[in-house]
Amino acid sequence: MRFHRRIKRVRAGNRDAGPFTIFLVEAAADRPVGVRVLWGGIAREVCYDPDQGPPPLPPGGPHKLILGPAFDV
């Protein structure tokens, strides 16, 4: 049942708020500071400057936080 709700939400296109999978990644030459949308809008990769720390989380929630790079699928 949860799977069907997730599919329905992704197809509906409401991806501005709600729970996301968030990958917190330290910025590097190939990953500049910023936010990138992944997996059809249900995940975010947040690249941040390690000297300044991670930025505030996007609105909505609860979010699943993963430290490290995202895998492009």
CSV table of N, CA, C and O in Angstrom, one decimal:
chain,number,residue,atom,x,y,z
A,1,MET,N,0.8,-1.2,0.0
A,1,MET,CA,0.0,0.0,0.0
A,1,MET,C,0.9,1.3,0.0
A,1,MET,O,0.6,2.2,-0.7
A,2,ARG,N,1.9,1.3,0.8
A,2,ARG,CA,2.8,2.5,0.8
A,2,ARG,C,3.4,2.8,-0.5
A,2,ARG,O,3.6,3.9,-0.9
A,3,PHE,N,3.8,1.7,-1.2
A,3,PHE,CA,4.4,1.8,-2.5
A,3,PHE,C,3.5,2.5,-3.5
A,3,PHE,O,3.8,3.4,-4.2
A,4,HIS,N,2.2,2.1,-3.5
A,4,HIS,CA,1.2,2.7,-4.4
A,4,HIS,C,1.0,4.2,-4.0
A,4,HIS,O,0.8,5.0,-5.0
A,5,ARG,N,1.0,4.6,-2.8
A,5,ARG,CA,0.9,6.0,-2.4
A,5,ARG,C,2.1,6.8,-2.9
A,5,ARG,O,1.9,7.9,-3.4
A,6,ARG,N,3.3,6.2,-2.8
A,6,ARG,CA,4.5,6.9,-3.3
A,6,ARG,C,4.4,7.1,-4.8
A,6,ARG,O,4.7,8.2,-5.3
A,7,ILE,N,4.0,6.1,-5.5
A,7,ILE,CA,3.9,6.2,-7.0
A,7,ILE,C,2.8,7.3,-7.3
A,7,ILE,O,3.1,8.1,-8.2
A,8,LYS,N,1.7,7.3,-6.6
A,8,LYS,CA,0.7,8.3,-6.9
A,8,LYS,C,1.2,9.7,-6.6
A,8,LYS,O,0.9,10.6,-7.4
A,9,ARG,N,2.0,9.9,-5.6
A,9,ARG,CA,2.5,11.2,-5.2
A,9,ARG,C,3.5,11.7,-6.3
A,9,ARG,O,3.5,12.8,-6.7
A,10,VAL,N,4.3,10.8,-6.8
A,10,VAL,CA,5.3,11.1,-7.8
A,10,VAL,C,4.6,11.5,-9.1
A,10,VAL,O,4.9,12.5,-9.7
A,11,ARG,N,3.6,10.7,-9.5
A,11,ARG,CA,2.9,11.0,-10.7
A,11,ARG,C,2.1,12.3,-10.6
A,11,ARG,O,1.8,12.9,-11.6
A,12,ALA,N,1.6,12.6,-9.4
A,12,ALA,CA,0.8,13.8,-9.2
A,12,ALA,C,1.7,15.1,-9.4
A,12,ALA,O,1.1,16.1,-9.7
A,13,GLY,N,2.9,15.0,-9.2
A,13,GLY,CA,3.8,16.1,-9.5
A,13,GLY,C,3.9,17.1,-8.3
A,13,GLY,O,4.6,18.2,-8.5
A,14,ASN,N,3.4,16.8,-7.2
A,14,ASN,CA,3.5,17.7,-6.0
A,14,ASN,C,4.8,17.4,-5.3
A,14,ASN,O,4.9,16.6,-4.4
A,15,ARG,N,5.9,18.0,-5.7
A,15,ARG,CA,7.2,17.7,-5.2
A,15,ARG,C,7.9,18.9,-4.5
A,15,ARG,O,9.0,18.9,-4.2
A,16,ASP,N,7.1,19.9,-4.2
A,16,ASP,CA,7.6,21.1,-3.6
A,16,ASP,C,7.8,21.0,-2.1
A,16,ASP,O,8.6,21.6,-1.5
A,17,ALA,N,7.0,20.2,-1.4
A,17,ALA,CA,7.1,20.0,0.0
A,17,ALA,C,6.7,18.5,0.3
A,17,ALA,O,6.1,17.9,-0.4
A,18,GLY,N,7.1,18.1,1.5
A,18,GLY,CA,6.8,16.7,1.9
A,18,GLY,C,8.1,16.1,2.3
A,18,GLY,O,9.2,16.7,2.3
A,19,PRO,N,8.1,14.8,2.6
A,19,PRO,CA,9.3,14.1,3.0
A,19,PRO,C,10.2,13.8,1.8
A,19,PRO,O,9.7,13.5,0.7
A,20,PHE,N,11.4,14.1,1.9
A,20,PHE,CA,12.4,13.8,0.9
A,20,PHE,C,13.5,12.9,1.5
A,20,PHE,O,13.7,12.9,2.7
A,21,THR,N,14.2,12.2,0.6
A,21,THR,CA,15.5,11.6,0.9
A,21,THR,C,16.5,12.7,0.6
A,21,THR,O,16.6,13.2,-0.6
A,22,ILE,N,17.3,13.1,1.6
A,22,ILE,CA,18.3,14.2,1.4
A,22,ILE,C,19.7,13.6,1.6
A,22,ILE,O,20.0,13.0,2.6
A,23,PHE,N,20.5,13.8,0.5
A,23,PHE,CA,21.9,13.4,0.6
A,23,PHE,C,22.7,14.6,0.9
A,23,PHE,O,22.7,15.6,0.1
A,24,LEU,N,23.4,14.6,2.1
A,24,LEU,CA,24.2,15.8,2.5
A,24,LEU,C,25.6,15.4,2.0
A,24,LEU,O,26.2,14.4,2.4
A,25,VAL,N,26.2,16.3,1.1
A,25,VAL,CA,27.5,16.0,0.5
A,25,VAL,C,28.4,17.2,0.6
A,25,VAL,O,27.9,18.4,0.3
A,26,GLU,N,29.6,17.1,1.0
A,26,GLU,CA,30.5,18.2,1.1
A,26,GLU,C,30.8,18.6,-0.4
A,26,GLU,O,31.0,17.8,-1.2
A,27,ALA,N,30.9,19.9,-0.6
A,27,ALA,CA,31.1,20.4,-1.9
A,27,ALA,C,32.6,20.1,-2.4
A,27,ALA,O,33.5,20.0,-1.6
A,28,ALA,N,32.7,19.9,-3.7
A,28,ALA,CA,34.0,19.6,-4.3
A,28,ALA,C,34.1,20.3,-5.6
A,28,ALA,O,33.1,20.9,-6.1
A,29,ALA,N,35.1,20.1,-6.4
A,29,ALA,CA,35.3,20.7,-7.7
A,29,ALA,C,34.2,20.2,-8.6
A,29,ALA,O,33.6,20.9,-9.4
A,30,ASP,N,33.8,18.9,-8.5
A,30,ASP,CA,32.8,18.3,-9.4
A,30,ASP,C,31.4,18.4,-8.9
A,30,ASP,O,30.4,18.1,-9.5
A,31,ARG,N,31.3,18.9,-7.6
A,31,ARG,CA,30.0,19.1,-7.0
A,31,ARG,C,30.0,20.4,-6.3
A,31,ARG,O,30.3,20.6,-5.1
A,32,PRO,N,29.5,21.5,-7.0
A,32,PRO,CA,29.5,22.8,-6.4
A,32,PRO,C,28.4,22.9,-5.4
A,32,PRO,O,27.5,22.1,-5.3
A,33,VAL,N,28.5,24.0,-4.5
A,33,VAL,CA,27.5,24.2,-3.5
A,33,VAL,C,26.1,24.5,-4.1
A,33,VAL,O,26.0,25.2,-5.1
A,34,GLY,N,25.1,23.8,-3.6
A,34,GLY,CA,23.8,24.0,-4.1
A,34,GLY,C,22.9,22.8,-3.9
A,34,GLY,O,23.4,21.8,-3.3
A,35,VAL,N,21.7,22.8,-4.4
A,35,VAL,CA,20.8,21.7,-4.3
A,35,VAL,C,20.4,21.1,-5.7
A,35,VAL,O,20.2,21.9,-6.6
A,36,ARG,N,20.5,19.8,-5.8
A,36,ARG,CA,20.1,19.2,-7.1
A,36,ARG,C,19.0,18.2,-6.8
A,36,ARG,O,19.0,17.5,-5.8
A,37,VAL,N,18.0,18.2,-7.7
A,37,VAL,CA,16.8,17.3,-7.6
A,37,VAL,C,17.1,16.0,-8.2
A,37,VAL,O,17.7,15.9,-9.3
A,38,LEU,N,16.8,14.9,-7.5
A,38,LEU,CA,17.1,13.6,-7.9
A,38,LEU,C,15.8,12.7,-7.9
A,38,LEU,O,14.9,13.0,-7.2
A,39,TRP,N,15.9,11.6,-8.6
A,39,TRP,CA,14.9,10.5,-8.6
A,39,TRP,C,13.5,11.0,-8.8
A,39,TRP,O,12.6,10.7,-8.1
A,40,GLY,N,13.3,11.8,-9.8
A,40,GLY,CA,12.0,12.3,-10.2
A,40,GLY,C,11.4,13.2,-9.2
A,40,GLY,O,10.2,13.4,-9.1
A,41,GLY,N,12.2,13.9,-8.3
A,41,GLY,CA,11.7,14.8,-7.4
A,41,GLY,C,11.5,14.4,-6.0
A,41,GLY,O,11.2,15.2,-5.1
A,42,ILE,N,11.8,13.1,-5.7
A,42,ILE,CA,11.5,12.6,-4.3
A,42,ILE,C,12.8,12.6,-3.5
A,42,ILE,O,12.8,12.2,-2.3
A,43,ALA,N,13.9,13.1,-4.1
A,43,ALA,CA,15.2,13.2,-3.3
A,43,ALA,C,15.9,14.5,-3.7
A,43,ALA,O,15.7,15.0,-4.8
A,44,ARG,N,16.8,14.9,-2.8
A,44,ARG,CA,17.6,16.1,-3.0
A,44,ARG,C,19.0,15.8,-2.6
A,44,ARG,O,19.3,15.1,-1.6
A,45,GLU,N,20.0,16.3,-3.4
A,45,GLU,CA,21.4,16.2,-3.1
A,45,GLU,C,21.8,17.7,-2.7
A,45,GLU,O,21.7,18.6,-3.5
A,46,VAL,N,22.1,17.8,-1.4
A,46,VAL,CA,22.5,19.2,-0.9
A,46,VAL,C,24.0,19.2,-0.7
A,46,VAL,O,24.6,18.5,0.2
A,47,CYS,N,24.7,19.9,-1.6
A,47,CYS,CA,26.1,20.1,-1.5
A,47,CYS,C,26.4,21.4,-0.7
A,47,CYS,O,25.8,22.4,-1.0
A,48,TYR,N,27.2,21.3,0.3
A,48,TYR,CA,27.5,22.4,1.2
A,48,TYR,C,28.9,22.6,1.5
A,48,TYR,O,29.7,21.7,1.3
A,49,ASP,N,29.3,23.8,1.8
A,49,ASP,CA,30.7,24.2,2.2
A,49,ASP,C,30.9,23.6,3.6
A,49,ASP,O,30.2,24.0,4.5
A,50,PRO,N,31.9,22.7,3.8
A,50,PRO,CA,32.1,22.2,5.1
A,50,PRO,C,32.5,23.2,6.2
A,50,PRO,O,32.3,23.0,7.3
A,51,ASP,N,33.1,24.3,5.8
A,51,ASP,CA,33.4,25.4,6.7
A,51,ASP,C,32.2,26.1,7.3
A,51,ASP,O,32.3,26.6,8.4
A,52,GLN,N,31.1,26.1,6.5
A,52,GLN,CA,29.9,26.8,6.9
A,52,GLN,C,28.9,25.8,7.5
A,52,GLN,O,27.9,26.2,8.1
A,53,GLY,N,29.1,24.5,7.3
A,53,GLY,CA,28.1,23.5,7.7
A,53,GLY,C,26.9,23.4,6.8
A,53,GLY,O,26.7,24.2,5.9
A,54,PRO,N,26.1,22.4,7.1
A,54,PRO,CA,25.0,22.1,6.2
A,54,PRO,C,23.9,23.2,6.3
A,54,PRO,O,23.8,23.8,7.3
A,55,PRO,N,23.2,23.5,5.2
A,55,PRO,CA,22.2,24.5,5.2
A,55,PRO,C,20.9,24.0,5.8
A,55,PRO,O,20.8,22.8,6.1
A,56,PRO,N,19.9,24.9,6.1
A,56,PRO,CA,18.7,24.4,6.6
A,56,PRO,C,18.0,23.4,5.6
A,56,PRO,O,18.2,23.5,4.4
A,57,LEU,N,17.2,22.5,6.2
A,57,LEU,CA,16.6,21.5,5.4
A,57,LEU,C,15.4,22.1,4.6
A,57,LEU,O,14.8,23.1,5.1
A,58,PRO,N,15.0,21.6,3.5
A,58,PRO,CA,13.8,22.1,2.7
A,58,PRO,C,12.6,21.9,3.6
A,58,PRO,O,12.5,21.2,4.5
A,59,PRO,N,11.6,22.7,3.3
A,59,PRO,CA,10.3,22.6,4.0
A,59,PRO,C,9.7,21.3,3.8
A,59,PRO,O,10.0,20.5,2.9
A,60,GLY,N,8.8,20.9,4.7
A,60,GLY,CA,8.1,19.6,4.7
A,60,GLY,C,8.8,18.7,5.6
A,60,GLY,O,9.6,19.1,6.5
A,61,GLY,N,8.5,17.4,5.5
A,61,GLY,CA,9.2,16.4,6.3
A,61,GLY,C,8.3,15.4,6.8
A,61,GLY,O,7.1,15.5,6.5
A,62,PRO,N,8.7,14.4,7.5
A,62,PRO,CA,10.1,14.2,8.0
A,62,PRO,C,11.0,13.8,6.8
A,62,PRO,O,10.5,13.1,5.9
A,63,HIS,N,12.2,14.2,6.9
A,63,HIS,CA,13.2,13.8,5.8
A,63,HIS,C,14.1,12.7,6.2
A,63,HIS,O,14.3,12.5,7.4
A,64,LYS,N,14.5,11.9,5.3
A,64,LYS,CA,15.5,10.9,5.5
A,64,LYS,C,16.9,11.5,5.1
A,64,LYS,O,17.0,11.9,4.0
A,65,LEU,N,17.8,11.6,6.1
A,65,LEU,CA,19.1,12.2,5.8
A,65,LEU,C,20.2,11.1,5.6
A,65,LEU,O,20.3,10.1,6.4
A,66,ILE,N,20.9,11.2,4.5
A,66,ILE,CA,22.0,10.3,4.2
A,66,ILE,C,23.3,11.1,4.0
A,66,ILE,O,23.3,12.0,3.2
A,67,LEU,N,24.3,10.8,4.7
A,67,LEU,CA,25.6,11.5,4.5
A,67,LEU,C,26.4,10.8,3.4
A,67,LEU,O,26.6,9.6,3.5
A,68,GLY,N,26.8,11.6,2.5
A,68,GLY,CA,27.6,11.0,1.4
A,68,GLY,C,26.9,11.3,0.0
A,68,GLY,O,25.8,11.8,-0.1
A,69,PRO,N,27.6,10.9,-1.1
A,69,PRO,CA,27.1,11.2,-2.4
A,69,PRO,C,25.8,10.3,-2.7
A,69,PRO,O,25.7,9.2,-2.3
A,70,ALA,N,25.0,10.9,-3.6
A,70,ALA,CA,23.8,10.2,-4.1
A,70,ALA,C,24.3,9.3,-5.3
A,70,ALA,O,25.2,9.6,-6.0
A,71,PHE,N,23.5,8.3,-5.5
A,71,PHE,CA,23.8,7.5,-6.7
A,71,PHE,C,22.8,7.8,-7.7
A,71,PHE,O,21.6,7.8,-7.5
A,72,ASP,N,23.2,8.3,-8.9
A,72,ASP,CA,22.3,8.6,-10.0
A,72,ASP,C,21.7,7.4,-10.6
A,72,ASP,O,22.4,6.4,-11.0
A,73,VAL,N,20.4,7.4,-10.6
A,73,VAL,CA,19.6,6.3,-11.1
A,73,VAL,C,18.7,6.8,-12.2
A,73,VAL,O,18.2,7.8,-12.2
